[in-house]
Protein backbone atom coordinates (compact mmCIF):
# COMPACT_ATOMS: atom_id res chain seq x y z
CA MET A 1 5.53 -0.24 22.94
CA ASN A 2 4.78 0.33 19.25
CA GLU A 3 3.07 3.67 18.66
CA ALA A 4 -0.40 3.38 17.11
CA VAL A 5 -1.98 5.71 14.53
CA ASN A 6 -5.60 5.45 13.39
CA GLU A 7 -6.30 7.38 10.16
CA LEU A 8 -7.94 7.09 6.80
CA PRO A 9 -5.46 5.38 4.46
CA LYS A 10 -4.58 6.58 0.99
CA GLY A 11 -5.10 3.97 -1.65
CA VAL A 12 -8.18 2.28 -0.06
CA LEU A 13 -10.95 3.42 -2.39
CA HIS A 14 -14.29 4.66 -1.02
CA LEU A 15 -13.35 3.76 2.56
CA ALA A 16 -14.53 7.20 3.72
CA GLY A 17 -18.07 6.12 2.94
CA ASN A 18 -17.73 2.83 4.85
CA ASP A 19 -15.44 3.64 7.80
CA SER A 20 -18.08 2.51 10.32
CA LYS A 21 -17.62 -1.08 9.05
CA PHE A 22 -13.82 -1.14 9.35
CA SER A 23 -11.04 -0.01 11.62
CA LEU A 24 -7.41 0.34 10.61
CA MET A 25 -4.60 0.77 13.11
CA ARG A 26 -0.99 1.31 12.22
CA TYR A 27 1.95 0.61 14.56
CA ALA A 28 5.48 1.97 14.19
CA PRO A 29 8.31 -0.57 13.96
CA SER A 30 10.99 -0.96 16.61
CA ALA A 31 14.49 0.42 16.13
CA GLU A 32 15.56 -3.15 15.26
CA THR A 33 13.23 -3.54 12.29
CA GLU A 34 12.64 0.05 11.08
CA TYR A 35 15.38 -0.14 8.45
CA PHE A 36 13.18 -2.57 6.51
CA VAL A 37 9.64 -1.99 7.84
CA GLN A 38 7.39 1.03 7.22
CA HIS A 39 4.80 -0.01 9.75
CA TYR A 40 2.60 -2.84 11.02
CA TRP A 41 -1.13 -2.63 10.41
CA ILE A 42 -4.24 -4.35 11.70
CA VAL A 43 -7.64 -4.20 9.96
CA ARG A 44 -10.78 -5.34 11.76
CA TRP A 45 -14.26 -5.51 10.28
CA ASP A 46 -17.75 -6.41 11.40
CA LEU A 47 -20.23 -7.07 8.62
CA ARG A 48 -22.46 -9.52 10.54
CA GLY A 49 -26.00 -9.22 9.19
CA LYS A 50 -24.73 -7.26 6.16
CA GLU A 51 -23.88 -8.11 2.57
CA PRO A 52 -20.24 -8.96 1.73
CA TYR A 53 -18.23 -5.82 0.89
CA HIS A 54 -15.95 -5.52 -2.12
CA GLN A 55 -12.97 -3.44 -1.04
CA THR A 56 -10.91 -1.87 -3.85
CA VAL A 57 -7.30 -0.81 -3.32
CA ILE A 58 -4.64 1.04 -5.32
CA ALA A 59 -1.47 -0.66 -4.10
CA HIS A 60 1.35 1.40 -2.65
CA PRO A 61 4.85 0.52 -3.91
CA ASN A 62 5.33 -1.75 -0.89
CA VAL A 63 5.44 -5.50 -0.32
CA ASN A 64 3.04 -6.62 2.44
CA LEU A 65 3.27 -9.79 4.54
CA VAL A 66 -0.33 -10.42 5.68
CA PHE A 67 -1.10 -12.87 8.46
CA GLU A 68 -4.62 -14.25 8.06
CA GLU A 69 -6.15 -17.53 9.33
CA SER A 70 -5.09 -20.22 6.85
CA SER A 71 -4.38 -17.56 4.18
CA THR A 72 -1.10 -15.94 5.17
CA ARG A 73 0.59 -14.57 2.04
CA ILE A 74 3.30 -12.19 0.93
CA TYR A 75 1.85 -9.70 -1.58
CA GLY A 76 3.90 -7.94 -4.21
CA VAL A 77 2.93 -4.61 -5.72
CA GLY A 78 -0.05 -4.62 -8.01
CA LYS A 79 0.04 -2.61 -11.21
CA SER A 80 -3.66 -1.67 -10.99
CA THR A 81 -6.47 -1.80 -8.47
CA SER A 82 -7.20 -5.06 -6.66
CA VAL A 83 -10.45 -6.16 -5.07
CA ARG A 84 -10.89 -8.12 -1.81
CA VAL A 85 -14.25 -9.50 -0.72
CA VAL A 86 -14.77 -8.96 3.02
CA GLN A 87 -17.61 -10.64 4.91
CA ASP A 88 -18.79 -11.67 8.38
CA HIS A 89 -16.27 -10.39 10.95
CA GLY A 90 -12.58 -10.80 11.55
CA TRP A 91 -9.14 -9.23 11.41
CA VAL A 92 -5.80 -9.43 9.64
CA ILE A 93 -2.36 -8.14 10.59
CA GLY A 94 0.18 -7.02 8.04
CA ILE A 95 3.81 -6.06 7.90
CA LYS A 96 4.23 -3.27 5.36
CA PHE A 97 7.84 -3.17 4.21
CA LYS A 98 9.46 0.06 3.02
CA PRO A 99 9.79 0.44 -0.72
CA GLY A 100 12.90 -1.69 -1.35
CA GLY A 101 12.80 -3.15 2.14
CA PHE A 102 11.72 -6.63 1.21
CA TYR A 103 14.46 -7.34 -1.32
CA PRO A 104 17.06 -8.43 1.30
CA PHE A 105 14.58 -11.02 2.64
CA LEU A 106 13.62 -12.27 -0.81
CA GLY A 107 17.09 -12.26 -2.37
CA ALA A 108 15.63 -11.96 -5.87
CA PRO A 109 14.16 -9.12 -7.93
CA VAL A 110 10.94 -7.93 -6.21
CA SER A 111 9.40 -7.72 -9.70
CA SER A 112 9.10 -11.52 -9.39
CA LEU A 113 6.24 -10.79 -6.95
CA THR A 114 4.56 -8.03 -8.99
CA ASP A 115 0.83 -8.75 -9.44
CA ARG A 116 1.18 -11.98 -7.47
CA SER A 117 1.73 -13.39 -4.01
CA ALA A 118 3.88 -16.02 -2.36
CA SER A 119 3.35 -18.26 0.64
CA LEU A 120 5.12 -17.68 3.92
CA GLU A 121 6.99 -20.94 3.43
CA ASP A 122 8.24 -19.89 0.00
CA VAL A 123 10.38 -17.14 1.53
CA PHE A 124 10.83 -17.99 5.23
CA GLY A 125 10.76 -21.77 5.25
CA SER A 126 8.35 -24.46 6.43
CA GLU A 127 8.96 -23.78 10.13
CA SER A 128 7.48 -20.30 9.75
CA ARG A 129 3.87 -21.60 9.55
CA SER A 130 3.61 -22.00 13.34
CA TRP A 131 4.05 -18.23 13.68
CA GLU A 132 0.72 -17.64 11.91
CA ARG A 133 -1.16 -19.39 14.76
CA SER A 134 0.89 -17.60 17.40
CA ILE A 135 0.43 -14.11 15.98
CA LEU A 136 -3.30 -14.47 15.22
CA SER A 137 -4.07 -15.98 18.63
CA ALA A 138 -2.57 -12.97 20.51
CA PRO A 139 -5.03 -11.42 22.99
CA ASP A 140 -4.73 -7.80 21.74
CA ASP A 141 -3.22 -5.63 19.04
CA GLN A 142 -0.02 -4.79 20.87
CA ASP A 143 0.75 -8.43 21.58
CA MET A 144 -0.03 -9.30 17.96
CA VAL A 145 2.39 -6.67 16.74
CA SER A 146 5.06 -7.78 19.26
CA ARG A 147 4.80 -11.36 18.00
CA ALA A 148 4.98 -10.19 14.36
CA GLU A 149 8.10 -8.21 15.24
CA ALA A 150 9.63 -11.22 17.00
CA PHE A 151 8.99 -13.33 13.85
CA LEU A 152 10.78 -10.75 11.70
CA SER A 153 13.57 -10.03 14.12
CA GLU A 154 14.67 -13.67 14.09
CA ARG A 155 15.03 -13.44 10.29
CA LEU A 156 16.62 -10.03 9.73
CA PRO A 157 19.11 -9.95 6.81
CA GLU A 158 22.14 -7.73 6.50
CA LYS A 159 21.33 -4.07 5.87
CA ASP A 160 21.55 -3.27 2.17
CA PRO A 161 22.44 0.41 1.52
CA ASN A 162 20.20 0.39 -1.60
CA VAL A 163 17.17 -0.02 0.68
CA SER A 164 17.74 3.46 2.12
CA LEU A 165 18.52 4.86 -1.31
CA VAL A 166 15.37 3.50 -2.87
CA HIS A 167 13.21 4.57 0.05
CA GLU A 168 14.54 8.15 -0.15
CA MET A 169 13.83 8.23 -3.89
CA VAL A 170 10.28 6.96 -3.50
CA MET A 171 9.58 9.53 -0.76
CA ALA A 172 10.92 12.27 -3.01
CA PHE A 173 8.61 11.16 -5.82
CA ARG A 174 5.69 11.15 -3.37
CA ASP A 175 6.34 14.62 -1.96
CA ASP A 176 7.54 16.53 -5.03
CA ARG A 177 4.56 17.27 -7.20
CA SER A 178 6.79 18.45 -10.04
CA VAL A 179 7.76 14.80 -10.53
CA ILE A 180 5.25 13.47 -13.07
CA ARG A 181 7.37 11.72 -15.68
CA VAL A 182 10.38 9.43 -15.63
CA GLU A 183 12.44 12.38 -16.91
CA ASP A 184 11.51 14.24 -13.76
CA ALA A 185 12.66 11.26 -11.65
CA VAL A 186 16.00 11.27 -13.51
CA ARG A 187 16.37 14.95 -12.73
CA VAL A 188 15.58 14.54 -9.03
CA THR A 189 17.74 11.48 -8.46
CA GLY A 190 20.66 12.28 -10.76
CA MET A 191 20.64 8.66 -11.97
CA ASN A 192 20.35 7.75 -15.64
CA LYS A 193 17.04 6.35 -16.80
CA ARG A 194 18.11 2.76 -17.40
CA ALA A 195 19.95 2.43 -14.10
CA LEU A 196 16.96 3.89 -12.26
CA GLN A 197 14.56 1.43 -13.97
CA ARG A 198 16.86 -1.53 -13.14
CA LEU A 199 17.11 -0.45 -9.53
CA PHE A 200 13.33 -0.19 -9.15
CA ASP A 201 12.72 -3.51 -10.89
CA ARG A 202 15.01 -5.25 -8.41
CA TYR A 203 14.03 -3.43 -5.20
CA VAL A 204 10.49 -2.10 -5.67
CA GLY A 205 8.95 -4.39 -8.25
CA VAL A 206 7.42 -1.69 -10.46
CA SER A 207 8.88 1.12 -12.53
CA PRO A 208 9.56 4.68 -11.34
CA LYS A 209 6.75 5.81 -13.65
CA SER A 210 4.32 3.46 -11.91
CA VAL A 211 5.39 4.68 -8.44
CA ILE A 212 4.90 8.31 -9.40
CA LYS A 213 1.50 7.66 -10.96
CA ARG A 214 0.05 5.77 -8.02
CA TYR A 215 1.01 8.42 -5.49
CA ARG A 216 -0.72 11.14 -7.51
CA LEU A 217 -3.81 8.94 -7.83
CA HIS A 218 -3.80 8.08 -4.10
CA GLU A 219 -4.05 11.78 -3.40
CA ALA A 220 -6.78 12.30 -6.04
CA ALA A 221 -8.92 9.39 -4.79
CA LEU A 222 -8.56 10.50 -1.16
CA ARG A 223 -9.62 14.09 -2.04
CA ILE A 224 -12.67 12.73 -3.90
CA ASP A 225 -13.61 10.40 -1.05
CA GLN A 226 -13.43 13.29 1.41
CA GLY A 227 -15.67 15.38 -0.79
CA GLU A 228 -13.09 18.12 -1.32
CA VAL A 229 -13.00 18.27 -5.10
CA VAL A 230 -14.90 21.05 -6.82
CA ASP A 231 -13.08 21.39 -10.14
CA TRP A 232 -11.08 18.66 -11.94
CA LEU A 233 -8.79 21.14 -13.63
CA ASP A 234 -7.88 22.64 -10.27
CA LEU A 235 -7.22 19.19 -8.79
CA SER A 236 -5.01 18.06 -11.67
CA THR A 237 -2.99 21.28 -11.46
CA GLU A 238 -2.54 20.92 -7.67
CA LEU A 239 -1.22 17.38 -8.22
CA GLY A 240 1.38 18.63 -10.67
CA TYR A 241 -0.34 17.80 -13.97
CA TYR A 242 0.05 20.55 -16.57
CA ASP A 243 -2.15 18.57 -18.96
CA HIS A 244 -5.63 17.90 -17.55
CA SER A 245 -6.22 15.06 -20.05
CA HIS A 246 -3.01 13.40 -18.83
CA PHE A 247 -4.47 13.29 -15.29
CA ILE A 248 -7.76 11.80 -16.57
CA ARG A 249 -5.92 9.09 -18.54
CA ASP A 250 -3.72 8.17 -15.59
CA PHE A 251 -6.68 7.96 -13.23
CA LYS A 252 -8.71 5.83 -15.61
CA SER A 253 -5.77 3.53 -16.41
CA VAL A 254 -5.36 2.55 -12.77
CA VAL A 255 -8.77 2.98 -11.15
CA GLY A 256 -10.73 1.75 -14.22
CA MET A 257 -13.02 4.75 -14.46
CA SER A 258 -12.81 8.54 -14.87
CA PRO A 259 -12.57 10.82 -11.83
CA GLU A 260 -16.15 11.99 -12.41
CA GLU A 261 -17.41 8.40 -12.58
CA TYR A 262 -15.52 7.64 -9.40
CA ARG A 263 -17.06 10.64 -7.63
CA GLN A 264 -20.53 9.56 -8.76
CA GLN A 265 -19.88 6.08 -7.43
CA ARG A 266 -18.84 7.52 -4.07
CA GLU A 267 -21.97 9.65 -3.88
CA ASN A 268 -24.12 6.57 -4.60
CA LEU A 269 -22.39 4.70 -1.76
CA THR A 270 -22.85 7.49 0.76
CA THR A 271 -26.41 8.48 -0.13
CA PRO A 272 -28.95 6.67 2.13
CA SER A 273 -31.40 4.48 0.27
CA THR A 274 -35.12 5.26 0.68
């Protein structure tokens, strides 16, 4: 049985103020698929009697295959925030591939999917469409995940050693707060800058610089959403930024507003109207 984890996700903006409307469950992959897959996820929502909700997300450096009624798509990595309008009630199930993990399925540079999506048939063939109905008609989460795993297991490519290499690099960028610039990534990986950029273009879809930036901003947005931030200078220093203005620029370039504006927006969302 796939292990389930229910927690507030990094990258989903302002979800802390709206978690009563949504549930997110993550399920660990089996030993058969874990080389390529980070986890399976299921989002459910119930907005009946409420206004549609605009959910904003900072994409992780992962490709996601999302099964949704008549709208199943494979989503590449977005360079900035994306907005999804959620209404009524429903659910979707996704396969979140490890950074680099989708390249062996695609067989082409993952950058070809950056800021765009592809249909299920584009990658897995016309016969794959019947799996959408099978997966979404499952009676419960575990059965849905089992069917998604079966779909993927029938189509597993050969293991590419670069998948493990890229995944290890991305995790190092995520966890080491001294990694802020591409030069830092070169130092950590021991790979020259051009080779590193080519590798990430082919396997991840975005540059090492983009990967580093989004992980720092995931952490910043989550801290703001949880109401933990008192001082912006302290936060930027904790995230590894020696230049406070650099942190502000990065945040604004991806989120579209300054950290202070983002915090104010969160407070407006969580303050009851009178």
